[in-house]
């Protein structure tokens, strides 16, 4: 198929799932040496949600997926592809996407997980867009789902106050889309992998009594370093995606940034030149939910009436790897 025959792809439905249990900053101050004042002033976060012990990434992903399918008016058997982005999969294999498939009954889909940390949803969007654009499938379900409370070190105040659990999903299709996803820009830099990682449990450091004693099964982050790179890369990614889309900063109606830190979002806003009131922010309620961050925010923006047909939306994320990405899309749905 030649490039001129590529189909235009749109998001035709979104959904999200937030676990019931709320953990406030005051709750965290009882566990580690921290304060509500520090967390709010350094991050903007006030609460985060925690999954039940029996709830895995696929359970939350399936709950979000069902809502996205309903919003899209698509049945599970019409889904041709499921991409699941997560750094907290149910298990190393089978994929979380296969478990979601089983839970929702999408038996005509092929399924895969991707590991791109907080950028996972935008990476998934691009993979699914390409599969639909070139005619491999007609409808794809993409999911970001995380149970980060299971992999944070509850003795490390530098990380345990930041993360939460949730899932978000979107259905993509070529169905009647005049504009849809206009452009994306993705990037990675493995030279900086050690700045944000979960070192234990893989083939480098298989789980053993020693790796557990060294707490290698928990996430490690050099926060200050990550902060600097996050701002630079997210601004660059937005600029590149906007240029590819042939769009200007003034055309942007809404920016949905990865929700890692209010100060990061403010710094991006300042450098990108898009007015601060055009940024969707919900990190005060959920903290950093990694791959679930953008689809949950997008779903809230859609259901809360922040997105109107014809709006130009910019998604942008940064995470471990390092990975980063941005997507520019025109909202096609009423
Ligand atoms: O989602 C993937 C991408 N992740 C991110 O984008 C996260 C990027 N990083 C950040 O958001 C910020 O770097 C943090 C929120 C993680 C930290 O904020 P910061 O302003 O960079 O603080 P810092 O790490 O420079 O620490 C400042 C001080 C230190 O004390 P001293 O050395 O100045 O005495 C820390 O020990 O704050 C201390 N500190 C805390 N104090 C109270 C660190 N964590 C806490 C805490 N409560 N929870």
Short mmCIF file of C-alpha atoms and ligand atoms in Angstrom, two decimals, residues 33-35 38-39 42-43 118 157-158 161-163 196 221 223-224 226-227 230 258 260-261 263-264 288 318-320, ligand 1:
data_model
loop_
_atom_site.label_atom_id
_atom_site.label_comp_id
_atom_site.label_asym_id
_atom_site.label_seq_id
_atom_site.Cartn_x
_atom_site.Cartn_y
_atom_site.Cartn_z
CA UNK A 33 9.18 11.48 57.08
CA UNK A 34 7.17 13.85 54.88
CA UNK A 35 4.50 16.56 55.11
CA UNK A 38 6.28 19.40 51.05
CA UNK A 39 4.28 17.15 48.74
CA UNK A 42 7.06 20.22 45.32
CA UNK A 43 4.57 18.23 43.21
CA UNK A 118 5.08 6.92 31.32
CA UNK A 157 10.02 9.12 50.82
CA UNK A 158 11.54 10.40 47.56
CA UNK A 161 4.67 9.91 47.83
CA UNK A 162 4.50 10.32 44.04
CA UNK A 163 2.73 7.33 42.55
CA UNK A 196 14.55 5.78 36.49
CA UNK A 221 14.45 7.39 40.62
CA UNK A 223 14.13 12.82 40.74
CA UNK A 224 16.05 16.03 40.11
CA UNK A 226 14.55 13.19 35.64
CA UNK A 227 12.85 16.55 36.16
CA UNK A 230 11.44 15.70 31.33
CA UNK A 258 1.87 13.39 31.62
CA UNK A 260 4.22 13.73 37.08
CA UNK A 261 4.66 17.12 38.71
CA UNK A 263 6.12 22.28 38.34
CA UNK A 264 7.11 20.25 35.26
CA UNK A 288 1.76 9.96 38.90
CA UNK A 318 8.16 11.48 29.38
CA UNK A 319 9.31 8.46 31.35
CA UNK A 320 11.84 5.78 32.18
O1 LIG B 1 6.87 9.89 35.54
C1 LIG B 1 8.18 9.74 35.12
C2 LIG B 1 8.88 10.97 35.22
N1 LIG B 1 9.04 11.35 36.61
C3 LIG B 1 9.16 12.62 36.89
O2 LIG B 1 9.01 13.41 35.99
C4 LIG B 1 9.53 13.06 38.27
C5 LIG B 1 10.56 14.16 38.16
N2 LIG B 1 11.06 14.64 39.43
C6 LIG B 1 10.31 15.35 40.30
O3 LIG B 1 9.12 15.53 40.10
C7 LIG B 1 10.99 15.96 41.47
O4 LIG B 1 12.38 15.89 41.31
C8 LIG B 1 10.60 15.31 42.84
C9 LIG B 1 9.16 15.64 43.18
C10 LIG B 1 10.79 13.82 42.75
C11 LIG B 1 11.48 15.87 43.95
O5 LIG B 1 11.39 17.27 44.00
P1 LIG B 1 12.72 18.16 44.04
O6 LIG B 1 12.31 19.55 44.14
O7 LIG B 1 13.55 17.76 42.85
O8 LIG B 1 13.36 17.70 45.41
P2 LIG B 1 14.80 17.06 45.66
O9 LIG B 1 14.83 15.64 45.21
O10 LIG B 1 15.83 18.00 45.12
O11 LIG B 1 14.83 17.09 47.24
C12 LIG B 1 14.82 18.33 47.96
C13 LIG B 1 14.81 18.00 49.44
C14 LIG B 1 15.89 16.99 49.85
O12 LIG B 1 16.35 17.36 51.11
P3 LIG B 1 17.73 18.18 51.27
O13 LIG B 1 18.79 17.31 50.63
O14 LIG B 1 17.52 19.46 50.53
O15 LIG B 1 17.86 18.31 52.75
C15 LIG B 1 15.13 15.69 49.95
O16 LIG B 1 15.71 14.79 50.86
O17 LIG B 1 13.57 17.41 49.80
C16 LIG B 1 13.80 16.18 50.50
N3 LIG B 1 12.70 15.28 50.21
C17 LIG B 1 11.57 15.25 50.93
N4 LIG B 1 11.17 15.94 52.01
C18 LIG B 1 9.95 15.67 52.50
C19 LIG B 1 12.60 14.38 49.19
N5 LIG B 1 11.42 13.76 49.24
C20 LIG B 1 10.75 14.28 50.32
C21 LIG B 1 9.49 14.04 50.88
N6 LIG B 1 9.14 14.76 51.96
N7 LIG B 1 8.63 13.14 50.36
#
